[in-house]
XYZ file of C-alpha atoms in Angstrom:
681
model
C 174.914 168.527 114.020
C 171.781 170.392 113.043
C 171.208 173.540 114.565
C 168.407 174.218 117.251
C 166.270 177.006 118.717
C 164.366 178.026 121.384
C 160.748 178.697 120.822
C 157.698 179.926 123.103
C 154.723 177.782 122.565
C 151.227 178.680 123.787
C 149.239 175.297 124.584
C 145.997 174.628 126.255
C 147.167 173.569 129.894
C 144.445 172.481 132.569
C 143.545 175.279 134.662
C 144.623 174.063 138.349
C 148.163 173.851 136.530
C 148.288 177.604 136.981
C 150.364 177.857 133.648
C 149.116 181.022 132.168
C 152.137 181.786 129.916
C 153.883 180.329 126.950
C 156.166 177.257 127.600
C 159.875 176.949 126.136
C 160.411 174.416 123.455
C 163.510 173.124 121.283
C 163.072 172.929 117.834
C 165.073 171.947 114.606
C 163.331 174.711 112.579
C 162.886 178.026 113.006
C 159.150 178.513 113.159
C 157.653 181.873 112.805
C 155.435 183.472 115.417
C 152.017 182.408 114.735
C 152.674 179.058 113.521
C 150.389 176.019 114.397
C 152.923 173.294 116.067
C 152.620 169.683 118.187
C 154.070 169.725 121.136
C 154.298 167.295 123.919
C 152.766 168.485 127.278
C 153.081 165.688 130.082
C 151.926 162.422 128.304
C 150.042 163.844 125.483
C 151.127 165.436 122.183
C 148.830 168.802 121.801
C 148.380 171.319 119.449
C 150.137 175.004 119.999
C 150.881 178.265 118.683
C 154.311 179.838 118.529
C 154.438 182.701 120.546
C 157.700 183.636 119.361
C 161.343 183.078 119.780
C 163.281 182.932 123.088
C 165.282 186.018 124.051
C 169.454 185.115 123.970
C 169.616 186.178 127.521
C 166.922 183.824 128.429
C 168.203 181.178 126.034
C 171.506 181.258 127.394
C 170.237 180.796 130.760
C 168.159 177.833 129.948
C 170.732 175.839 128.000
C 171.532 173.068 130.603
C 167.596 172.430 130.979
C 166.108 169.410 129.586
C 163.742 170.793 127.157
C 161.525 168.845 125.046
C 161.120 169.196 121.140
C 158.736 170.363 119.074
C 157.112 167.225 117.203
C 155.936 169.116 114.308
C 153.975 172.049 112.757
C 151.983 172.967 109.805
C 154.349 174.588 107.353
C 151.535 175.348 104.909
C 149.354 177.523 107.050
C 150.339 180.666 107.078
C 151.161 182.274 110.947
C 148.353 183.915 112.735
C 149.399 187.533 112.445
C 150.844 190.094 114.999
C 147.685 191.980 115.669
C 145.720 188.601 116.307
C 148.103 187.359 118.925
C 147.934 190.743 120.351
C 144.170 190.414 120.763
C 144.686 187.112 122.314
C 146.993 188.076 124.680
C 144.992 191.009 125.945
C 142.139 188.807 126.436
C 143.754 186.362 128.089
C 145.317 188.801 130.665
C 142.261 190.900 131.046
C 139.897 188.216 131.638
C 142.626 186.189 133.591
C 142.456 183.088 131.786
C 145.559 181.133 130.304
C 147.091 182.610 126.967
C 146.998 178.924 125.552
C 143.376 178.563 126.612
C 142.285 181.788 124.912
C 144.326 180.929 121.728
C 143.687 177.482 121.200
C 139.608 178.025 121.490
C 139.767 180.449 119.036
C 140.958 177.718 116.580
C 138.884 174.851 114.596
C 138.823 171.852 116.492
C 139.703 169.875 113.276
C 142.758 172.067 112.812
C 144.184 170.577 115.907
C 144.086 167.168 114.462
C 145.895 167.620 111.040
C 149.397 167.479 109.515
C 150.907 168.920 106.666
C 149.345 166.441 103.741
C 146.132 166.785 105.544
C 145.892 170.329 105.748
C 147.154 170.710 102.118
C 143.803 168.587 101.179
C 141.627 170.891 103.171
C 143.109 174.071 101.200
C 142.396 172.120 98.080
C 138.754 171.894 99.073
C 138.369 175.226 100.418
C 140.167 176.562 97.290
C 136.748 176.922 95.477
C 135.819 179.753 98.099
C 138.397 181.422 96.372
C 136.853 181.707 93.051
C 134.615 184.614 92.685
C 130.704 184.069 91.411
C 129.645 185.557 88.968
C 126.538 188.334 89.336
C 124.958 191.241 88.515
C 125.034 194.742 90.325
C 122.121 194.887 92.644
C 119.981 197.893 92.600
C 120.621 199.643 95.962
C 117.671 201.559 97.810
C 117.894 205.287 98.487
C 119.172 206.251 102.168
C 117.176 208.478 103.975
C 118.625 211.813 105.273
C 119.212 209.579 108.837
C 120.837 207.039 106.912
C 123.276 208.873 104.960
C 124.149 211.056 108.116
C 125.182 207.902 110.153
C 127.037 206.685 107.139
C 129.087 209.768 106.726
C 129.465 210.078 110.178
C 131.075 206.903 111.177
C 134.510 207.256 112.891
C 136.730 205.280 110.542
C 139.359 205.096 113.181
C 137.516 204.421 116.261
C 134.176 203.180 117.732
C 130.548 204.848 116.734
C 127.135 203.907 118.629
C 124.374 203.526 116.013
C 121.382 204.282 118.265
C 118.564 203.596 115.530
C 115.243 202.595 116.528
C 113.667 199.130 115.428
C 112.693 199.640 111.334
C 114.890 202.378 111.070
C 117.393 200.903 108.448
C 120.414 200.159 110.371
C 121.015 196.957 108.162
C 121.335 199.002 105.011
C 123.884 201.362 106.867
C 126.025 198.123 107.669
C 125.795 197.058 104.032
C 127.097 200.231 102.283
C 129.637 200.385 105.122
C 130.632 196.841 103.903
C 130.706 197.973 100.260
C 132.978 200.715 101.462
C 135.402 198.559 103.541
C 135.466 196.039 100.470
C 136.113 199.075 98.128
C 138.963 199.643 100.038
C 140.471 196.080 99.616
C 139.994 194.786 103.240
C 137.433 192.673 105.125
C 134.634 193.233 107.281
C 133.329 191.305 110.023
C 129.593 191.318 111.355
C 128.456 189.910 114.612
C 124.921 189.050 115.385
C 123.700 187.884 118.792
C 122.326 184.584 117.862
C 122.835 181.716 115.675
C 119.190 181.663 114.017
C 119.776 185.550 112.624
C 122.751 184.422 110.862
C 121.035 182.577 108.093
C 118.786 185.877 107.027
C 121.753 187.804 107.624
C 123.748 185.839 104.816
C 120.998 185.630 102.656
C 120.758 189.462 102.662
C 124.500 189.861 102.048
C 124.793 187.699 99.616
C 122.050 189.420 97.144
C 124.121 192.591 98.196
C 127.127 191.160 97.255
C 127.048 188.613 94.723
C 130.695 188.775 93.522
C 132.062 188.443 97.148
C 133.066 185.882 98.900
C 131.253 185.563 102.370
C 131.020 182.980 104.922
C 129.341 182.397 108.350
C 131.279 181.109 111.921
C 128.973 179.893 114.696
C 128.902 176.702 116.573
C 126.321 175.522 114.454
C 128.760 174.672 111.682
C 129.853 171.082 111.042
C 133.862 170.499 112.287
C 134.476 170.631 108.449
C 132.468 173.737 107.635
C 134.100 175.261 110.635
C 137.499 174.694 109.484
C 136.421 175.435 105.851
C 135.320 179.149 106.559
C 138.080 179.610 109.404
C 140.509 178.981 106.381
C 138.975 181.208 104.344
C 138.761 184.141 106.417
C 142.470 183.393 107.758
C 143.798 183.213 103.955
C 142.455 186.246 102.871
C 139.941 184.737 100.819
C 136.720 185.741 102.580
C 135.755 189.286 102.052
C 132.986 189.452 104.254
C 132.674 186.970 107.891
C 129.292 186.764 109.545
C 129.135 185.204 112.710
C 128.246 184.782 116.407
C 130.622 185.876 119.609
C 133.304 183.476 118.350
C 133.871 184.679 115.166
C 135.798 187.512 116.989
C 138.667 186.141 117.680
C 138.889 184.939 113.691
C 142.013 186.051 112.373
C 141.830 188.239 109.363
C 144.579 189.536 107.609
C 142.958 192.838 106.077
C 140.361 193.845 108.670
C 138.729 197.270 107.798
C 135.159 197.140 109.791
C 133.803 195.349 112.499
C 129.850 195.434 113.139
C 128.465 194.432 116.394
C 124.607 194.695 115.452
C 122.218 194.202 118.740
C 125.401 195.117 120.747
C 123.495 195.323 123.980
C 122.595 191.330 123.893
C 124.032 189.634 126.746
C 124.689 186.343 124.206
C 127.953 188.465 123.637
C 129.067 187.334 126.920
C 130.207 184.185 127.253
C 129.336 182.299 130.361
C 132.246 179.558 130.496
C 135.691 179.220 129.684
C 137.214 182.643 129.078
C 134.201 184.508 130.069
C 135.037 187.377 127.240
C 132.609 189.917 126.021
C 132.723 189.695 121.962
C 131.498 193.089 122.017
C 134.353 194.520 123.859
C 137.210 192.538 122.372
C 135.820 194.088 119.343
C 136.321 197.562 119.983
C 139.744 196.521 121.385
C 140.609 194.747 117.777
C 139.501 197.869 116.003
C 142.117 199.609 118.130
C 144.709 197.325 117.506
C 144.179 196.891 113.710
C 142.842 200.670 113.065
C 139.389 199.122 111.845
C 136.333 200.873 112.297
C 134.162 199.528 114.753
C 129.876 199.812 114.645
C 128.052 198.699 117.531
C 124.399 199.263 116.645
C 121.325 198.756 118.765
C 117.766 200.429 119.444
C 118.492 199.961 122.860
C 122.320 200.339 123.557
C 123.925 198.903 126.699
C 124.314 201.529 129.431
C 127.732 200.747 129.113
C 127.858 201.753 125.603
C 125.621 204.976 126.247
C 127.828 206.077 128.595
C 131.227 205.862 126.810
C 129.058 207.876 123.884
C 127.829 210.666 126.344
C 131.414 210.920 127.639
C 132.773 211.323 123.785
C 134.629 207.770 124.063
C 132.163 206.545 121.321
C 130.850 208.709 118.348
C 126.970 208.634 119.018
C 125.032 208.381 115.451
C 121.115 208.648 115.907
C 118.412 206.997 113.311
C 115.113 207.476 115.580
C 112.807 207.537 112.287
C 111.621 204.388 110.849
C 111.718 203.387 107.016
C 109.123 204.835 104.975
C 107.680 206.927 107.811
C 106.076 203.949 109.682
C 105.009 204.744 113.119
C 106.392 203.040 115.892
C 103.479 200.937 117.882
C 101.273 202.868 120.368
C 102.267 200.883 123.700
C 99.242 200.598 126.006
C 99.399 198.759 129.554
C 96.658 196.785 130.898
C 96.635 197.064 134.417
C 95.840 193.669 135.875
C 94.725 195.045 138.960
C 91.473 195.814 137.233
C 91.026 192.644 135.653
C 88.509 190.207 137.618
C 90.640 188.101 140.122
C 89.191 184.569 138.897
C 90.168 185.944 135.385
C 93.597 186.602 136.240
C 93.929 183.570 138.224
C 93.061 180.855 135.565
C 93.981 182.596 132.437
C 96.937 184.376 130.877
C 94.670 186.679 128.798
C 93.058 189.486 129.950
C 89.648 190.468 128.210
C 91.370 193.503 126.762
C 94.164 191.606 125.193
C 91.421 188.858 124.068
C 89.897 191.965 121.842
C 92.777 193.225 120.582
C 93.884 189.532 119.104
C 90.376 189.201 117.760
C 90.438 192.541 115.945
C 93.665 191.733 114.419
C 92.114 188.283 113.165
C 88.970 189.879 111.710
C 91.519 192.414 109.533
C 93.740 189.328 108.617
C 96.653 190.655 110.292
C 99.119 188.690 112.572
C 100.176 188.840 116.319
C 103.190 187.733 118.469
C 102.391 186.754 122.146
C 105.644 187.057 124.016
C 106.258 184.862 127.258
C 109.835 184.256 128.561
C 109.031 181.222 129.841
C 108.954 177.752 127.730
C 107.057 174.389 129.152
C 103.880 174.097 129.889
C 104.089 175.637 133.590
C 107.387 176.323 135.843
C 105.915 173.550 138.508
C 103.522 171.296 139.458
C 101.810 171.423 142.827
C 100.048 169.340 145.177
C 97.229 171.365 146.876
C 96.693 168.835 150.102
C 100.090 168.636 150.922
C 102.259 171.455 149.585
C 104.117 169.235 147.239
C 106.006 170.733 144.373
C 108.005 169.128 141.352
C 111.580 170.153 142.787
C 114.626 168.915 141.096
C 116.399 166.045 143.265
C 119.694 167.315 141.605
C 119.307 171.371 142.075
C 117.582 174.225 144.131
C 115.356 174.511 141.165
C 111.864 173.197 139.991
C 111.259 170.707 137.059
C 109.134 172.574 134.787
C 106.207 170.374 133.275
C 106.044 169.907 129.732
C 102.713 168.591 128.352
C 103.701 167.775 124.901
C 105.677 164.802 126.004
C 104.295 164.695 129.729
C 107.552 165.161 131.621
C 109.110 166.995 134.523
C 112.176 168.580 133.038
C 115.057 170.548 134.789
C 116.246 173.498 132.339
C 119.586 173.422 134.484
C 120.617 170.102 134.717
C 118.700 168.275 132.281
C 117.252 165.770 134.746
C 114.129 164.400 132.984
C 111.174 162.059 134.371
C 107.782 160.956 133.616
C 105.092 162.970 135.236
C 103.387 160.752 138.102
C 100.224 159.856 138.328
C 99.755 160.886 141.965
C 101.341 162.828 144.543
C 104.578 161.401 145.444
C 104.202 162.684 149.029
C 100.627 161.846 149.845
C 98.871 159.821 146.839
C 96.646 162.990 146.090
C 95.672 162.249 142.094
C 94.930 165.872 141.680
C 98.283 167.542 141.115
C 98.141 170.586 139.323
C 100.474 172.936 137.469
C 101.083 176.376 138.854
C 102.202 179.266 136.598
C 102.029 179.545 132.836
C 104.584 178.646 130.054
C 104.541 179.169 126.182
C 103.115 175.546 125.992
C 100.181 176.522 128.032
C 99.633 179.983 126.586
C 99.588 178.221 123.382
C 96.683 176.185 124.668
C 94.698 179.025 126.283
C 95.068 180.979 122.981
C 93.819 177.904 120.911
C 90.712 177.815 123.193
C 89.588 181.327 123.042
C 90.369 181.766 119.483
C 88.979 178.881 117.776
C 90.068 178.866 114.074
C 93.067 180.886 114.596
C 96.061 179.501 113.315
C 98.495 179.642 116.133
C 102.315 178.564 115.956
C 104.659 178.532 119.032
C 108.671 179.082 118.576
C 110.894 178.612 121.596
C 114.208 176.363 122.483
C 111.909 173.183 122.328
C 110.218 173.651 119.165
C 113.450 174.770 117.448
C 115.732 171.816 118.921
C 115.884 169.995 114.818
C 118.380 171.648 112.269
C 116.106 173.868 109.888
C 112.832 174.109 112.170
C 113.226 177.290 113.044
C 113.903 178.688 109.133
C 110.581 176.226 108.660
C 108.536 178.128 110.864
C 109.426 181.580 110.295
C 108.907 180.540 106.297
C 105.448 179.749 107.733
C 105.248 183.357 109.286
C 106.295 185.394 106.383
C 103.827 183.347 104.315
C 101.094 184.394 106.111
C 100.174 180.969 107.172
C 100.163 181.839 111.007
C 97.773 184.049 112.627
C 99.107 184.143 116.037
C 102.848 183.522 116.755
C 103.563 182.290 120.695
C 107.118 182.354 121.977
C 109.804 183.524 124.114
C 112.735 186.006 123.705
C 114.314 184.826 120.535
C 111.410 185.921 118.475
C 112.515 189.641 119.744
C 115.615 189.929 117.924
C 115.998 191.189 114.459
C 113.322 189.264 112.550
C 111.318 191.595 110.261
C 107.631 190.172 110.357
C 106.067 192.371 107.871
C 102.180 191.627 108.843
C 102.699 191.610 112.464
C 100.798 194.592 113.721
C 100.111 193.731 117.557
C 102.645 192.290 120.104
C 101.583 191.258 123.508
C 103.968 190.791 126.529
C 102.583 188.592 129.161
C 103.699 188.786 132.689
C 106.896 191.001 132.300
C 107.087 192.185 136.115
C 109.070 189.744 137.738
C 112.478 191.268 136.624
C 111.312 194.935 137.974
C 111.752 193.560 141.236
C 115.140 191.099 140.664
C 118.330 191.287 142.777
C 120.082 191.618 139.491
C 120.671 195.111 138.932
C 120.872 194.820 135.220
C 117.622 193.069 135.089
C 115.594 196.338 134.592
C 117.813 197.106 131.647
C 117.362 193.495 129.747
C 113.708 193.751 130.199
C 113.656 197.457 128.893
C 115.746 196.369 125.870
C 113.622 193.138 125.537
C 110.287 194.753 125.486
C 111.340 197.543 122.987
C 113.072 194.964 120.779
C 109.855 193.129 120.908
C 107.502 196.058 120.253
C 110.008 196.812 116.999
C 108.578 193.271 115.743
C 105.134 195.178 114.997
C 104.160 197.621 112.125
C 107.212 197.186 110.487
C 105.469 197.495 107.283
C 104.809 201.629 106.788
C 101.063 200.718 105.367
C 100.217 199.265 108.653
C 102.026 200.720 111.014
C 99.800 203.593 112.056
C 97.567 200.608 113.706
C 100.154 198.867 115.258
C 100.251 198.127 118.923
C 102.026 196.658 121.995
C 99.927 195.486 124.906
C 101.871 195.091 128.091
C 99.954 193.225 130.886
C 101.433 194.325 134.390
C 100.726 194.596 137.902
C 102.602 197.713 138.344
C 101.697 200.253 135.501
C 103.102 203.376 137.014
C 106.475 201.932 137.038
C 109.125 204.404 135.401
C 110.378 201.681 132.999
C 106.757 200.984 131.770
C 106.249 205.046 131.471
C 109.595 205.418 129.509
C 108.505 202.069 127.073
C 105.181 204.019 126.280
C 106.967 207.221 124.985
C 109.487 204.564 123.290
C 111.881 207.044 125.519
C 115.305 205.360 125.954
C 117.272 207.955 126.591
C 115.274 208.928 129.472
C 115.556 205.286 130.789
C 118.776 205.468 130.247
C 119.781 208.737 132.189
C 117.377 207.715 135.303
C 119.023 204.104 135.349
C 122.914 205.843 135.179
C 122.139 208.133 137.972
C 120.686 205.124 139.813
C 123.711 203.213 139.273
C 125.901 206.194 140.348
C 124.456 206.323 143.816
C 124.735 202.931 144.062
C 128.332 202.386 142.879
C 127.361 200.174 139.855
C 128.732 199.787 136.550
C 129.486 201.955 134.343
C 130.440 204.095 137.269
C 132.498 201.055 138.960
C 133.988 197.870 138.034
C 133.309 194.425 139.115
C 135.000 191.087 138.872
C 132.749 187.881 140.174
C 135.057 184.730 141.830
C 132.608 181.676 141.490
C 133.643 178.663 143.186
C 131.836 175.040 143.099
C 132.135 172.587 145.337
C 130.293 169.188 146.810
C 129.268 171.014 149.524
C 127.933 174.684 150.192
C 130.381 175.066 152.944
C 133.536 174.363 151.391
C 132.807 176.583 148.524
C 132.536 179.394 150.714
C 135.476 178.296 152.785
C 137.353 178.687 149.837
C 136.196 181.720 148.845
C 136.943 182.938 152.587
C 140.432 181.882 152.572
C 140.780 183.696 149.001
C 139.254 186.905 150.446
C 142.298 186.490 153.239
C 144.906 185.831 151.098
C 143.805 189.085 149.472
C 144.713 191.230 152.428
C 148.440 191.025 152.165
C 148.310 192.272 148.901
C 149.919 195.936 147.370
C 146.585 196.649 145.717
C 144.183 195.419 148.555
C 143.122 199.260 149.303
C 141.582 199.931 145.983
C 139.069 197.429 145.886
C 136.212 196.137 147.828
C 135.816 192.273 148.418
C 132.173 191.127 149.596
C 131.644 188.020 152.018
C 130.990 184.762 149.778
C 127.372 184.060 149.235
C 125.384 181.051 147.751
C 124.695 181.857 144.134
C 120.914 182.594 143.208
C 120.545 178.876 141.962
C 122.925 177.251 144.753
C 123.142 174.028 143.608
C 123.336 172.248 139.759
C 123.648 168.970 139.235
C 124.723 168.021 142.767
C 127.145 170.637 142.862
C 126.875 173.818 145.149
C 127.798 176.910 143.876
C 128.905 180.158 145.576
C 130.261 183.417 144.939
C 132.306 186.552 146.098
C 132.181 189.908 144.337
C 135.326 192.272 143.965
C 134.069 196.117 143.454
C 136.845 198.993 142.165
C 136.452 202.441 141.196
C 138.679 202.387 138.393
C 139.512 199.600 135.962
C 143.504 199.812 135.776
C 143.528 198.954 139.688
C 141.129 196.319 139.421
C 143.068 194.718 136.719
C 146.247 195.278 138.867
C 144.899 193.728 141.978
C 143.686 190.633 140.012
C 146.622 189.970 137.974
C 148.663 190.040 141.631
C 145.427 187.752 143.571
C 144.455 185.375 140.566
C 147.812 183.602 140.360
C 148.210 182.928 144.094
C 144.432 181.545 144.294
C 146.120 178.154 142.526
C 148.032 177.380 145.847
C 144.803 177.276 147.566
C 143.351 174.158 145.662
C 145.331 171.830 147.742
C 144.302 173.104 151.208
C 140.354 172.690 150.203
C 139.713 168.727 149.425
C 136.099 169.678 148.901
C 136.462 172.272 145.982
C 135.938 171.068 142.367
C 136.587 174.152 140.839
C 136.697 177.713 140.572
C 136.460 180.598 138.000
C 136.965 184.535 137.822
C 134.194 186.231 135.920
C 135.453 190.186 134.673
C 132.488 192.237 134.217
C 129.975 189.796 135.095
C 126.739 190.337 133.610
C 124.611 188.819 136.225
C 125.235 188.679 139.951
């Protein structure tokens, strides 16, 4: 009779099943921890990860149970390491998700479908990545004193916050740190916030490290590419891994450095599934694997800045641009002094138009930023007051003039623009507000002969379209570039000397306490696109059209003074009891009716009253979300606040498992989730 073993396997179970930990299976083979196996779950056979052997005492207690057998496993795949499993275990516990959900989400979907024979074929295909390409050593640019000080000051066993102004050469510091890591025989992981930043970064790393294996990991890859790159990283063939937030959970056996570029960017926080923060997991991963962690930004998140002030992170400053280029002069255009008719009909003030015309005469480029795509946010009937609301969401459908559609940016519902008002039949329905399409049209009318290009989510849907448009900009074939916030991140536009921000005031009065921080970061990053060429830097400008020029945020922006902005905002946060001085969790519920969603949240609040840790937290009453209905689903939320992170975690560990039992009592509830450290409220 063959010997049998009991193993614990992490599987991706449905959230409503309340199975958060690994399940026990019987195996005829002693699978080591970290092995990828196929196991039965209900009526299906699913992929799982062996989390360890069942302790002898527990095995004796379960001897009489009818356990199910492990079907098969990938014997040819080296087990996922102890440090990787510890990282996943921490993420699952901290973000209150199932262990299997986090673990399996980190694996390439293609891997879950393979058997040993298919895996062997994939490994042979990926083997080509283990061959070292030939190439000469590139010439290294000289380091500035600030760059050298930052390089020398990186905490090899801890976290460093690299606070460098835009154009100060942070990427060169990253490259030198990676070179040092590779020389020590270890791997480097470099994270960027957006997929569209990976091609240019990959090109730069490939040029610097021609004899090294570099792979990228992001959602833009095909399933086959993602599997190939993941295998190269896991097997240690890849020396450098570049990726977006998903790459933070990539197994790397020799990890020595983690770089999080633009660490303040909200894209690092997942908004679905486990809702983890890649930046925070990178910090924890560095501690687990004794790897250096470098967080880089011109406008650090207030949490990172706060940790640096308290000595938890080592702060490295690089305030000077490469080559002595000056930061752009920030001018505020007071829209209160613009004639009312001009301000109502056009997004372009006379001062902005004059500045654009001056750039055109000198053969320079300009970037105009408006963080709203489409032609207009809403269509409106002046006779009866009808507006183009979405039938499925509590939001407006945006008018897109290019294809003459009304499109909801929340549920995706699209329909043709009506010929007349659906309510009263008025033929003169008109657009209200402005998006990038309308701004592009107004620029074309105001600047005849200018070569204008628009870059936003609508113009970059096709694969390769963004790279093509950026190439036109770099080649000097564009005079005025119009776009959304995607243009403000990481792009090196050498000919741009003017950046203009249109209508940024809305964030100043948002109910979201982080809106001001995000606006300041966006404007500072956008300003950094101007004057990156030292020869043109002295004449570079940023113009901000605002109705509130005396606002403290704009005053700090004028002097590029992030420290003063951070100090004032942190003081406000402390008075209000907001992060980083407090810690939050948000419980979200979705139901068929708003009443059902709030009823479930209220029941959850009532359930918390009997818990031992209840006294350490504040539970606020349930309220609808800012956009209460999306795709015919009503949404509500409840905020949990606590002064200490450990106390909040203890409360959630007691509370969240008990919430699964409430689902059966509230039939209208569709789904619920907990968001720890939410970015938006």
